[in-house]
XYZ file of C-alpha atoms in Angstrom:
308
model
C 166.728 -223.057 -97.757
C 166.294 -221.651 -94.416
C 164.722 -217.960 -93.040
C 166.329 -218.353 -89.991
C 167.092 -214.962 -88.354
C 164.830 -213.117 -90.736
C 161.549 -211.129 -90.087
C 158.304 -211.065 -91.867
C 155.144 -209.319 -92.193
C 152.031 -210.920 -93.426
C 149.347 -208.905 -94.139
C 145.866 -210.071 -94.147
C 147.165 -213.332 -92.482
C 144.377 -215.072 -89.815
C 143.134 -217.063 -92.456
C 143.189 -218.897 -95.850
C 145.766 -218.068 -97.778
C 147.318 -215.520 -95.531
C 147.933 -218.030 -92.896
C 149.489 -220.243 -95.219
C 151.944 -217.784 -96.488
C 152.560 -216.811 -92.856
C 152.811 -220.592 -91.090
C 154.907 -221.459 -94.199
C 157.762 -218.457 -93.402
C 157.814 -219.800 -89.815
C 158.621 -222.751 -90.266
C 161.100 -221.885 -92.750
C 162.496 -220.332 -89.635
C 160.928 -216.749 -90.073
C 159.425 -214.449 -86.921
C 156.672 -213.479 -88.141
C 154.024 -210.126 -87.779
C 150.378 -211.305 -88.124
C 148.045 -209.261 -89.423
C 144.100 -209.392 -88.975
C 141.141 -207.347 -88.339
C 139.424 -209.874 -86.148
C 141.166 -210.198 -82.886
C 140.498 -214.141 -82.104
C 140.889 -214.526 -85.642
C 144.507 -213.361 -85.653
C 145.212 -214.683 -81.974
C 144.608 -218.259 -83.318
C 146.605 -217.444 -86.236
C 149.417 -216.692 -83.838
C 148.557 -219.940 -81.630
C 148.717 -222.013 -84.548
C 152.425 -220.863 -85.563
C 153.521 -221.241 -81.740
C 152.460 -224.694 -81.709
C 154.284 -225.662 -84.246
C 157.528 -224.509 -82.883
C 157.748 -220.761 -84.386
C 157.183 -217.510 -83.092
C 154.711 -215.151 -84.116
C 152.986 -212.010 -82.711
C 149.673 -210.262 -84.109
C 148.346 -206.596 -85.456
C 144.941 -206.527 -85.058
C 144.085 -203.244 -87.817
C 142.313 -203.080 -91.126
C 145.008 -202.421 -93.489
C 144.789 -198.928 -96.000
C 146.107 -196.160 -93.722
C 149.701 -195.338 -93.375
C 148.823 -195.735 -89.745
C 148.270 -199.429 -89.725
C 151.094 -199.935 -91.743
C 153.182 -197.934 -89.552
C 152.309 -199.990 -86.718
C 153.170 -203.009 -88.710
C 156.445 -201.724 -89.243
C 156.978 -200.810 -85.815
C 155.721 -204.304 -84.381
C 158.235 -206.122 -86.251
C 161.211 -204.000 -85.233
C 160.549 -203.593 -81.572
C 159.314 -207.058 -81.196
C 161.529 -208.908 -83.000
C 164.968 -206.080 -83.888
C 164.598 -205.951 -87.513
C 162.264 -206.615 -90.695
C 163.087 -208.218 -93.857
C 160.091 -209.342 -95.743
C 157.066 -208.423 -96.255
C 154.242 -210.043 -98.024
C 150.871 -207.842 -98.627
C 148.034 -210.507 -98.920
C 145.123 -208.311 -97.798
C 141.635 -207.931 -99.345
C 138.311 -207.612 -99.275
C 135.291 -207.936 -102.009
C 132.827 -206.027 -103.104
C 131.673 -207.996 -106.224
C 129.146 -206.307 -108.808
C 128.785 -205.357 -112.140
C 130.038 -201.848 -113.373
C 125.935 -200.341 -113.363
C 125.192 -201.539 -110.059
C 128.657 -200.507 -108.190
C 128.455 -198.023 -105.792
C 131.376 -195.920 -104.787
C 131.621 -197.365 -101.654
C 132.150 -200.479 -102.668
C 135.113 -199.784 -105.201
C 136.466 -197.321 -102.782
C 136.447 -200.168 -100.170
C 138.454 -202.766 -102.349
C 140.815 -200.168 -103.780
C 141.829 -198.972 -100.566
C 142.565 -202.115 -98.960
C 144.154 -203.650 -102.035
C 145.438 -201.076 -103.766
C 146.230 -198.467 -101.511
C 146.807 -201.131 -98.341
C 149.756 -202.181 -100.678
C 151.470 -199.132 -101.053
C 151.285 -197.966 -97.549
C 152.358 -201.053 -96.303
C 155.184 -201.303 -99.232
C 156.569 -197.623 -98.398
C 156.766 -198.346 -94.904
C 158.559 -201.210 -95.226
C 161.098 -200.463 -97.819
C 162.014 -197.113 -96.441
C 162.968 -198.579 -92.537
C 164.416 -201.636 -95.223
C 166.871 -198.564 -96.791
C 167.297 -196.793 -94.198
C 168.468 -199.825 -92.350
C 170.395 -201.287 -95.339
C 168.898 -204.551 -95.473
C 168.092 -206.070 -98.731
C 164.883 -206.869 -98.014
C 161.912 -209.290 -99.889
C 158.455 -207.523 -101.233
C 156.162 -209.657 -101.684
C 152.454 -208.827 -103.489
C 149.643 -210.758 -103.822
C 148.305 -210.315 -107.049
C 144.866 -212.187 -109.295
C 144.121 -213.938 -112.452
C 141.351 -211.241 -112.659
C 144.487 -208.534 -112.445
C 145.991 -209.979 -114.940
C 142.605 -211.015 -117.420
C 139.520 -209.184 -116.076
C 136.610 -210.901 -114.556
C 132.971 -210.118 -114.719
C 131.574 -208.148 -112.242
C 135.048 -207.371 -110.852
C 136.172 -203.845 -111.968
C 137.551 -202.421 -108.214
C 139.257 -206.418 -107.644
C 140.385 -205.905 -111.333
C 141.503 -202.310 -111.283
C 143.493 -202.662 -107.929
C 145.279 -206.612 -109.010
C 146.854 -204.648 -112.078
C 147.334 -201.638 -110.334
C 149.551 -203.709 -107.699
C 151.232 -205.559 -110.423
C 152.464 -202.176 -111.586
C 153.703 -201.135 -108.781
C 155.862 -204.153 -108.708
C 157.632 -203.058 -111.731
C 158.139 -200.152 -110.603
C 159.211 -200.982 -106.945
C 161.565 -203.426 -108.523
C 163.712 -200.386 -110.487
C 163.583 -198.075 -107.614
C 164.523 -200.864 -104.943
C 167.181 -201.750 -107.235
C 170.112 -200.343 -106.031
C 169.599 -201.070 -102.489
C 169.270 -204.588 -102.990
C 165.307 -204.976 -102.385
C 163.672 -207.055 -104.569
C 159.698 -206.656 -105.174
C 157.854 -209.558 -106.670
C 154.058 -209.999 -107.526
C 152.809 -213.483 -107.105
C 149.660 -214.524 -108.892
C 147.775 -217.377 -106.706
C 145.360 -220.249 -107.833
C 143.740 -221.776 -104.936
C 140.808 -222.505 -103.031
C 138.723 -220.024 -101.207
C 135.767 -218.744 -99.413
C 134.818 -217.378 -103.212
C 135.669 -220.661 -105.112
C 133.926 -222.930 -102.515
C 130.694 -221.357 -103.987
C 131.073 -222.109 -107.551
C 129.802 -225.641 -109.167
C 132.992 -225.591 -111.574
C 135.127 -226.183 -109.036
C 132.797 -227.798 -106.007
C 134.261 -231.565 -106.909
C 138.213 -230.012 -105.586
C 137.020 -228.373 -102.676
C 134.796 -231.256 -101.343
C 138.208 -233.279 -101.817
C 140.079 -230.560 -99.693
C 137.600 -230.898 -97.215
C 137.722 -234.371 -96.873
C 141.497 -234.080 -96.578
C 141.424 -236.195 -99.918
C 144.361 -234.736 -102.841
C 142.076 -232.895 -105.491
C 142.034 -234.479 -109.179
C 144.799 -234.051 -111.321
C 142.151 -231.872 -113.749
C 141.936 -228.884 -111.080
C 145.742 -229.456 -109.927
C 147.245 -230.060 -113.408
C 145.132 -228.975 -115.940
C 143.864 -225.656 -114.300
C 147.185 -225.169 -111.818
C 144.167 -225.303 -109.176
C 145.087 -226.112 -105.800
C 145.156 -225.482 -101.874
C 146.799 -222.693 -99.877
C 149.889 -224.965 -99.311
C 150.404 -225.111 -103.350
C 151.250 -221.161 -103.001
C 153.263 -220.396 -99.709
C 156.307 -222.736 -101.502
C 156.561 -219.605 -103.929
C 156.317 -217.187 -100.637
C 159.271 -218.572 -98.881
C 161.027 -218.951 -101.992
C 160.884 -214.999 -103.033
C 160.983 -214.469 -99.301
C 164.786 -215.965 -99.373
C 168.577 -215.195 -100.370
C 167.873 -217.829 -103.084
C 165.904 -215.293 -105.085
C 168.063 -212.210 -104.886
C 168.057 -212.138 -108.499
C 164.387 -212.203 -108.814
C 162.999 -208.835 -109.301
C 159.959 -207.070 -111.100
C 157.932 -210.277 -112.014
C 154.752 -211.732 -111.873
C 154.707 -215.665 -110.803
C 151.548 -217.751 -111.117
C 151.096 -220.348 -108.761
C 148.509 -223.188 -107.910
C 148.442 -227.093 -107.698
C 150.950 -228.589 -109.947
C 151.357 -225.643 -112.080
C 153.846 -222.437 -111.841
C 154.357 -219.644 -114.553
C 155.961 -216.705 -115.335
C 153.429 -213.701 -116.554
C 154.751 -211.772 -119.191
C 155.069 -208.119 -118.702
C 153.103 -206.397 -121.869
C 154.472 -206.483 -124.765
C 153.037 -205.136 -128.322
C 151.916 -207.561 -130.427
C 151.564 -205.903 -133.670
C 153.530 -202.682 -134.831
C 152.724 -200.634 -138.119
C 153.958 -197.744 -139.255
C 152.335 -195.320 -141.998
C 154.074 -192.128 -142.938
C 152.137 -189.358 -142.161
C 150.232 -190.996 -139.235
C 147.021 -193.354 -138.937
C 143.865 -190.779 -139.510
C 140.317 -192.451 -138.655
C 139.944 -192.868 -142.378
C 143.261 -194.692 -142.504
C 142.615 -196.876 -140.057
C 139.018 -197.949 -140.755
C 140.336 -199.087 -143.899
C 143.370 -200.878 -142.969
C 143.062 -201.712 -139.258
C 141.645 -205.516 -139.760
C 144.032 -206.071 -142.276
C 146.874 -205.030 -139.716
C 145.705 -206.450 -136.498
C 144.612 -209.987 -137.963
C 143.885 -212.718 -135.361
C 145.754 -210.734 -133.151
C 142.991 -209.290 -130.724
C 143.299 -210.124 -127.671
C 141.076 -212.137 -125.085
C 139.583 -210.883 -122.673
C 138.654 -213.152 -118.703
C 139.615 -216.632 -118.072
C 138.544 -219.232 -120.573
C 138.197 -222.911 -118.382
C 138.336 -226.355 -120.196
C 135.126 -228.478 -119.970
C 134.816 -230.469 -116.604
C 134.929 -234.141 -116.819
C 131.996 -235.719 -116.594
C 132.909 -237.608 -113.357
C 133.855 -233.917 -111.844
C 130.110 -232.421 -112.926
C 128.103 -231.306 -110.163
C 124.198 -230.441 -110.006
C 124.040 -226.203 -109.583
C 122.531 -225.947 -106.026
C-alpha cells in the first residue's frame, strides 16, 4: 500500500493521537497539513515527520470556523498542488454532569467537534468535487458516541452527531467517488492516563514495555500506533469501496459498528394508545432493552492498582 503522491490534512494533529494518524500517512508516503493551536506544539509535530524522511507543513488555528478550515484547504493546495484526504481528529473536553454544565462548556466541545467537522468536511469535499478527485474523509469518532458516558453529554452529543454525518456524507459523496468513513479509536490518552482501570497499560507504554494482552485483547485497548493502521488504510485506493461506516479500532481488536437497526417491531391495528401500551409493552419488548455506557470486565488481580 503506498500514499505516494497524495495529500492529507490532519486536524488536531501536534499530539497523541493526531500525530500518529499524521506521522503514519507520511510515511505511507503522504504530504501532509498539520494542524494545531499551539505553535511549538505543531512545529515539532512537523519536525518530527521531516526527520523521518516525509514532508509536512503546519496550520496553527483552533478548528470550528469555516475560516480555519478554509485555510486548511488552501495550505494543502498551494503548498503541496492538490488534497486528497482528510482526517478530522480535533477536540477538546469539557467534562461534567448534565446539572452542572454550563453553556459554555457544551458550546465549546460542540463547536470544535461537531461543527469543526463539518466545516472542515465541506471545505474539503467541495475543492475534492470541484477538482474531481475521489478523495478519503476521514472522522474521528468515540465509544461514548456510540454508548454514552457519564458526565459526557456535549463529547456524547457531538461523537454521534459526527457519526451521522458520515452516513450521510457517504450518499452524497457517492457519485463523485469520495468516500467518508468514521473511525471509532481505543487508545491511550491524556484522559485514560488518569484512571486506575487502566493505569497498569499506560505505565507499560511509558516504559516502552507492550501492554498486557487483557487491555490489548480483551478490551481492544491500545497505543496511538494501534489506530493510524486503520487511517492509512481508509486514507488509500485499497478502500474505495469503503463508505458510510463506523470502524472500531484499538490494540489487537478491530470492529465494524452497526448502523441502527430496530430490534423489535409490533404492529396493532388501530395504533398503540398509552393504555395499549402500558399493558402490552413488557410483553413486546422482552429482554430487549438496550444498554446504556461501556460495561468493562473485572481487572486481573495482577493489573489492580491502589486509587491515588
Amino acid at each position: 500500500m503506498s500514499l505516494d503522491g497524495k495529500v492529507a490534512i490532519v486536524t488536531g494533529s501536534g499530539r497523541g493521537l493526531g500525530l500518529a494518524y499524521a506521522q503514519e500517512l507520511a510515511r505511507q508516503g503522504a504530504r501532509v497539513v498539520v494542524n494545531d493551536v499551539d505553535a511549538a506544539t505543531a512545529a515539532e509535530a512537523v519536525a518530527s515527520i521531516e526527520r523521518e524522511g516525509g514532508q509536512a507543513v503546519a496550520v496553527v488555528a483552533p478548528v470550528g470556523s469555516s475560516e480555519t478550515a478554509k485555510e486548511l484547504v488552501r495550505t494543502a493546495v498551494d503548498t503541496y498542488g492538490r488534497l486528497d484526504i482528510l482526517v478530522t481528529n480535533a477536540g477538546v473536553l469539557r467534562d461534567t454532569v448534565l446539572w452542572k454544565m454550563s453553556d459554555e462548556a457544551f458550546d465549546t466541545v460542540i463547536d470544535v467537534h461537531l461543527r469543526g467537522t463539518f466545516t472542515c468536511v465541506r471545505e474539503a469535499a467541495t475543492y475534492m468535487r470541484e477538482n474531481e478527485i475521489a478523495g478519503r474523509i476521514i472522522c474521528i469518532g468515540s465509544p461514548t458516541g456510540q454508548r454514552g458516558n457519564f458526565g459526557q453529554t456535549n463529547y456524547a452529543a457531538a461523537k454521534a452527531g459526527i457519526v451521522g454525518m458520515v452516513r450521510t456524507w457517504a450518499l452524497e459523496l457517492k457519485k463523485a467517488g469520495i468516500t467518508a468513513n468514521a473511525v471509532i479509536p481505543v487508545a491511550a490518552t491524556a484522559m485514560t492516563a488518569t484512571l486506575p482501570y487502566f493505569a497498569a497499560a499506560v505505565e507499560a507504554d511509558a516504559a516502552g514495555e507492550p501492554m498486557p494482552a487483557f487491555y490489548r485483547h480483551d478490551l481492544g485497548f491500545g497505543t496511538s500506533d494501534d489506530v493510524s493502521g486503520l487511517i492509512a488504510f481508509l486514507a488509500s485506493d485499497a478502500a474505495a469501496n469503503v463508505s458510510g461506516q463506523a470502524i472500531g479500532v484499538g490494540g489487537d481488536r478491530i470492529q465494524l459498528w452497526s448502523h441502527p437497526e430496530p430490534v423489535v417491531t409490533a404492529y396493532r391495528e388501530g395504533g398503540w394508545s398509552a393504555e395499549a401500551l402500558e399493558a402490552e409493552f413488557a410483553d413486546l419488548v422482552g429482554d430487549n432493552l438496550q444498554s446504556v455506557g461501556e460495561r468493562f470486565p473485572a481487572l486481573p488481580d495482577e493489573l489492580q492498582r491502589p486509587r491515588p
